[in-house]
Amino acid sequence: MRKQIAAANWKMNLTFQQGEKLLDDILEAGVKLEKHQFAIFAVPYPYLLMTRSEVEKEEGNYYVAAQNCYHKKAGAFTGEVSTEMLHSMNIKYCVIGHSERREYFAESNAMLAEKVNLCLESFITPIFCCGEPLEIREAGTQNDFVATQLRESLFHLPADKISTIVIAYEPIWAIGTGKTASTEQAQEIHKYLRSVLANQYGEAVANDIPILYGGSVKANNAKELFSCPDVDGGLVGGASLVAADFVEIIKALK
Ligand code: PGA
């Protein structure tokens, strides 16, 4: 079975102590993950080591992710963090191209292609985000929009590399708004994304790539969303900050 992933995106929330407490509460619930199921915590940079040592105590597939990395290898870039640094801290995942980074930090598809390359060179799995704004959805051109995001940031990769990454489809109009895509909308565009991957790389590769849904995933809608055949879990913001809710979301994985 394809990997199924519940990824928490804490964004710029929680103090260090609150983060420790939240992790403790979630891990104490002791949800047993099957071999194909993963729970990943994308936390602020200063919390990476603490989170890594917490999840390492768990049996099974609990991991930590960075929320971003810089698009250059090293050098005079004050305040930035490289993939090599993340690798040296044994961080295995990194969120790339979240819509908030695209919007507030002007991250382009070309820049994200650089980040993806650097992650892969550093043995880090990118969780690559794509997704359309409301006006594109209203115009009905969301398929072309997301296909372009994949093409311009990922399609330079050879098949053996793209097959290792994780994609997260996050419609911007659903992020933090409480407005979730319907299961039909989610399944339709996830299936479309998989067909775009299949056209470029073949069915076998496309069928192996997990495609997560993000945008107001909650404890009470996760099961239904994750039950869609092409939805392989979720990237979760708000509901990942509440232990009981995120535990339910992990349990909702196929
Ligand atoms: P949300 O955020 O769950 O709060 O909508 C999702 C995300 O931005 O990854």
Coordinates of C-alpha atoms and ligand atoms in Angstrom, one line a residue:
M1 CA 0.0 0.0 0.0
R2 CA 1.0 3.6 -0.7
K3 CA 2.3 5.5 2.3
Q4 CA -0.4 7.2 4.3
I5 CA 0.7 10.3 6.2
A6 CA -0.7 12.6 8.9
A7 CA 1.6 15.6 8.9
A8 CA 1.2 18.4 11.5
N9 CA 2.2 21.9 10.5
W10 CA 2.6 24.0 13.6
K11 CA 3.5 27.1 11.5
M12 CA 4.7 29.9 13.8
N13 CA 2.6 28.8 16.8
L14 CA 3.3 27.5 20.4
T15 CA 6.2 28.3 22.8
F16 CA 8.8 25.7 23.3
Q17 CA 7.1 24.5 26.5
Q18 CA 3.7 24.4 24.8
G19 CA 5.2 22.4 21.9
E20 CA 6.8 19.9 24.3
K21 CA 3.5 19.4 26.1
L22 CA 1.5 19.0 22.9
L23 CA 3.9 16.4 21.7
D24 CA 3.8 14.5 25.0
D25 CA 0.0 14.5 24.9
I26 CA -0.1 13.2 21.4
L27 CA 2.6 10.6 21.9
E28 CA 1.1 9.4 25.2
A29 CA -2.0 8.4 23.3
G30 CA 0.2 5.7 21.9
V31 CA -1.4 5.3 18.5
K32 CA 0.2 2.3 16.8
L33 CA 1.1 3.0 13.3
E34 CA 1.1 0.3 10.7
K35 CA 4.1 -0.1 8.4
H36 CA 2.6 2.1 5.7
Q37 CA 1.3 4.8 8.1
F38 CA 3.4 7.8 9.2
A39 CA 2.9 10.7 11.6
I40 CA 5.2 13.7 11.0
F41 CA 5.5 16.9 13.0
A42 CA 6.6 20.0 11.0
V43 CA 7.8 22.3 13.8
P44 CA 9.7 25.6 14.0
Y45 CA 13.5 25.3 13.5
P46 CA 14.4 25.8 17.2
Y47 CA 12.1 22.9 18.2
L48 CA 13.5 20.3 15.7
L49 CA 16.0 18.6 18.0
M50 CA 13.5 18.4 20.9
T51 CA 10.9 17.0 18.6
R52 CA 13.3 14.5 17.1
S53 CA 14.3 13.2 20.4
E54 CA 10.7 12.9 21.5
V55 CA 9.6 11.0 18.4
E56 CA 12.7 8.8 18.4
K57 CA 11.4 7.3 21.7
E58 CA 8.3 6.0 19.9
E59 CA 8.1 2.7 18.1
G60 CA 7.0 3.0 14.5
N61 CA 6.8 5.8 12.0
Y62 CA 6.9 9.0 14.0
Y63 CA 9.1 11.7 12.3
V64 CA 10.0 15.3 12.5
A65 CA 10.0 17.8 9.6
A66 CA 11.3 21.3 9.0
Q67 CA 8.8 23.8 7.7
N68 CA 11.2 25.3 5.2
C69 CA 14.8 25.4 4.1
Y70 CA 16.9 27.9 2.0
H71 CA 17.4 27.5 -1.7
K72 CA 21.2 27.8 -1.6
K73 CA 23.7 25.3 -0.3
A74 CA 25.6 27.4 2.1
G75 CA 27.1 30.9 2.6
A76 CA 26.4 34.4 3.7
F77 CA 22.7 34.2 4.1
T78 CA 22.1 35.4 7.6
G79 CA 19.2 33.8 9.4
E80 CA 18.6 31.0 6.8
V81 CA 18.9 27.3 7.3
S82 CA 20.3 24.9 4.8
T83 CA 19.3 21.3 3.9
E84 CA 22.8 20.2 4.9
M85 CA 22.3 21.6 8.4
L86 CA 19.0 19.7 8.6
H87 CA 20.6 16.6 7.4
S88 CA 23.3 16.9 10.0
M89 CA 20.5 17.0 12.7
N90 CA 19.1 13.8 11.2
I91 CA 15.9 15.5 10.0
K92 CA 14.2 13.4 7.3
Y93 CA 11.4 15.6 6.0
C94 CA 10.9 19.2 4.9
V95 CA 7.8 21.1 3.9
I96 CA 8.5 22.9 0.6
G97 CA 6.4 25.6 -1.1
H98 CA 3.7 26.0 1.5
S99 CA 1.3 28.6 0.1
E100 CA 2.1 31.0 3.0
R101 CA 5.8 30.9 1.9
R102 CA 4.8 31.4 -1.8
E103 CA 2.6 34.3 -0.8
Y104 CA 4.5 36.1 2.0
F105 CA 8.1 35.3 0.9
A106 CA 7.6 35.4 -2.8
E107 CA 8.8 31.8 -3.4
S108 CA 8.6 31.0 -7.1
N109 CA 8.2 27.6 -8.8
A110 CA 11.9 27.9 -9.9
M111 CA 13.1 28.6 -6.4
L112 CA 11.1 25.7 -5.1
A113 CA 12.8 23.4 -7.7
E114 CA 16.1 24.4 -6.1
K115 CA 14.9 23.6 -2.7
V116 CA 13.6 20.2 -3.8
N117 CA 17.0 19.4 -5.4
L118 CA 18.9 20.4 -2.2
C119 CA 16.5 18.4 0.0
L120 CA 17.1 15.3 -2.2
E121 CA 20.9 15.8 -2.2
S122 CA 20.7 15.9 1.6
F123 CA 18.6 12.8 1.9
I124 CA 15.5 14.8 3.0
T125 CA 12.1 14.0 1.7
P126 CA 10.3 17.1 0.5
I127 CA 6.7 17.4 1.3
F128 CA 5.9 19.6 -1.8
C129 CA 2.8 21.8 -1.5
C130 CA 0.7 22.9 -4.4
G131 CA -2.8 24.4 -4.6
E132 CA -4.8 27.2 -6.1
P133 CA -6.2 30.5 -4.8
L134 CA -9.9 31.1 -4.7
E135 CA -10.1 33.2 -7.9
I136 CA -8.5 30.3 -9.9
R137 CA -11.0 27.8 -8.4
E138 CA -13.9 30.2 -9.3
A139 CA -12.6 30.4 -12.8
G140 CA -12.5 26.6 -13.0
T141 CA -8.8 26.6 -14.0
Q142 CA -7.4 24.8 -10.9
N143 CA -6.2 21.8 -12.8
D144 CA -3.9 23.7 -15.1
F145 CA -2.7 25.9 -12.2
V146 CA -1.6 22.9 -10.0
A147 CA -0.2 21.0 -13.0
T148 CA 2.0 24.0 -13.8
Q149 CA 3.2 24.1 -10.2
L150 CA 4.3 20.4 -10.4
R151 CA 5.8 20.8 -13.8
E152 CA 7.9 23.8 -13.0
S153 CA 9.2 22.6 -9.6
L154 CA 9.3 18.8 -9.9
F155 CA 9.4 17.5 -13.5
H156 CA 13.1 18.0 -14.0
L157 CA 13.6 15.1 -11.6
P158 CA 14.2 11.6 -12.8
A159 CA 11.7 8.9 -12.0
D160 CA 13.7 7.4 -9.2
K161 CA 13.9 10.7 -7.4
I162 CA 10.3 11.9 -7.8
S163 CA 9.1 8.6 -6.6
T164 CA 10.6 9.4 -3.2
I165 CA 8.8 12.7 -2.6
V166 CA 5.4 13.5 -0.9
I167 CA 3.0 15.9 -2.5
A168 CA 0.4 18.0 -0.5
Y169 CA -2.5 19.5 -2.3
E170 CA -3.7 22.5 -0.4
P171 CA -6.4 24.7 -1.9
I172 CA -5.5 28.2 -0.5
W173 CA -9.2 29.0 0.0
A174 CA -9.5 26.1 2.4
I175 CA -6.4 26.9 4.6
G176 CA -7.3 28.2 8.0
T177 CA -10.7 29.2 6.8
G178 CA -12.7 26.2 8.2
K179 CA -13.9 25.8 4.6
T180 CA -12.8 22.3 3.5
A181 CA -12.8 21.0 0.0
S182 CA -15.6 18.4 -0.4
T183 CA -14.5 14.8 -0.6
E184 CA -15.6 14.9 -4.3
Q185 CA -13.5 18.1 -5.0
A186 CA -10.5 16.5 -3.1
Q187 CA -10.7 13.2 -4.9
E188 CA -11.2 14.8 -8.3
I189 CA -8.1 17.0 -8.1
H190 CA -6.0 14.3 -6.4
K191 CA -6.9 11.9 -9.2
Y192 CA -6.0 14.6 -11.7
L193 CA -2.6 15.2 -10.1
R194 CA -1.9 11.5 -10.2
S195 CA -2.8 11.4 -13.9
V196 CA -0.4 14.3 -14.5
L197 CA 2.3 12.4 -12.7
A198 CA 1.4 9.2 -14.7
N199 CA 1.6 11.0 -18.0
Q200 CA 5.1 12.2 -17.2
Y201 CA 6.5 9.2 -15.3
G202 CA 4.2 6.3 -15.9
E203 CA 1.5 4.6 -13.8
A204 CA 3.8 2.7 -11.5
V205 CA 5.6 5.8 -10.3
A206 CA 2.4 7.9 -10.0
N207 CA 0.7 5.2 -7.9
D208 CA 3.6 5.2 -5.4
I209 CA 3.6 8.9 -4.6
P210 CA 1.5 9.9 -1.6
I211 CA -0.7 12.9 -2.2
L212 CA -1.9 14.5 1.0
Y213 CA -4.8 16.9 1.3
G214 CA -4.5 20.1 3.3
G215 CA -6.9 22.8 4.2
S216 CA -9.1 22.7 7.3
V217 CA -8.6 19.0 8.0
K218 CA -10.3 18.4 11.3
A219 CA -10.9 15.4 13.7
N220 CA -14.4 15.2 12.3
N221 CA -13.7 15.2 8.6
A222 CA -10.4 13.4 8.4
K223 CA -11.8 10.0 8.0
E224 CA -14.1 10.9 5.2
L225 CA -11.4 12.8 3.3
F226 CA -8.8 10.1 3.8
S227 CA -11.2 7.5 2.6
C228 CA -10.9 8.9 -1.0
P229 CA -8.8 6.5 -3.0
D230 CA -6.3 9.2 -4.1
V231 CA -6.1 11.0 -0.8
D232 CA -3.2 9.6 1.2
G233 CA -3.6 11.5 4.5
G234 CA -3.4 15.2 5.3
L235 CA -1.2 18.2 6.1
V236 CA -2.9 19.7 9.1
G237 CA -2.5 23.2 10.5
G238 CA -5.0 24.4 13.2
A239 CA -6.2 20.9 14.3
S240 CA -2.6 19.7 14.8
L241 CA -2.3 22.2 17.7
V242 CA -4.9 20.3 19.7
A243 CA -3.6 16.9 21.0
A244 CA -6.9 15.1 21.0
D245 CA -7.8 16.3 17.5
F246 CA -4.5 15.4 16.0
V247 CA -4.6 12.0 17.6
E248 CA -8.0 11.4 15.9
I249 CA -6.5 12.5 12.6
I250 CA -3.6 10.0 12.9
K251 CA -6.2 7.3 13.7
A252 CA -8.2 8.3 10.6
L253 CA -5.3 7.1 8.3
K254 CA -6.1 4.3 5.9
Ligands
PGA1 P1 -5.2 24.4 8.3 O1 -3.8 24.6 7.6 O2 -5.4 22.9 8.6 O3 -5.2 25.3 9.5 O4 -6.2 24.8 7.2 C1 -3.3 23.6 6.7 C2 -1.9 24.1 6.2 O5 -1.7 25.3 6.0 O6 -1.0 23.2 6.0

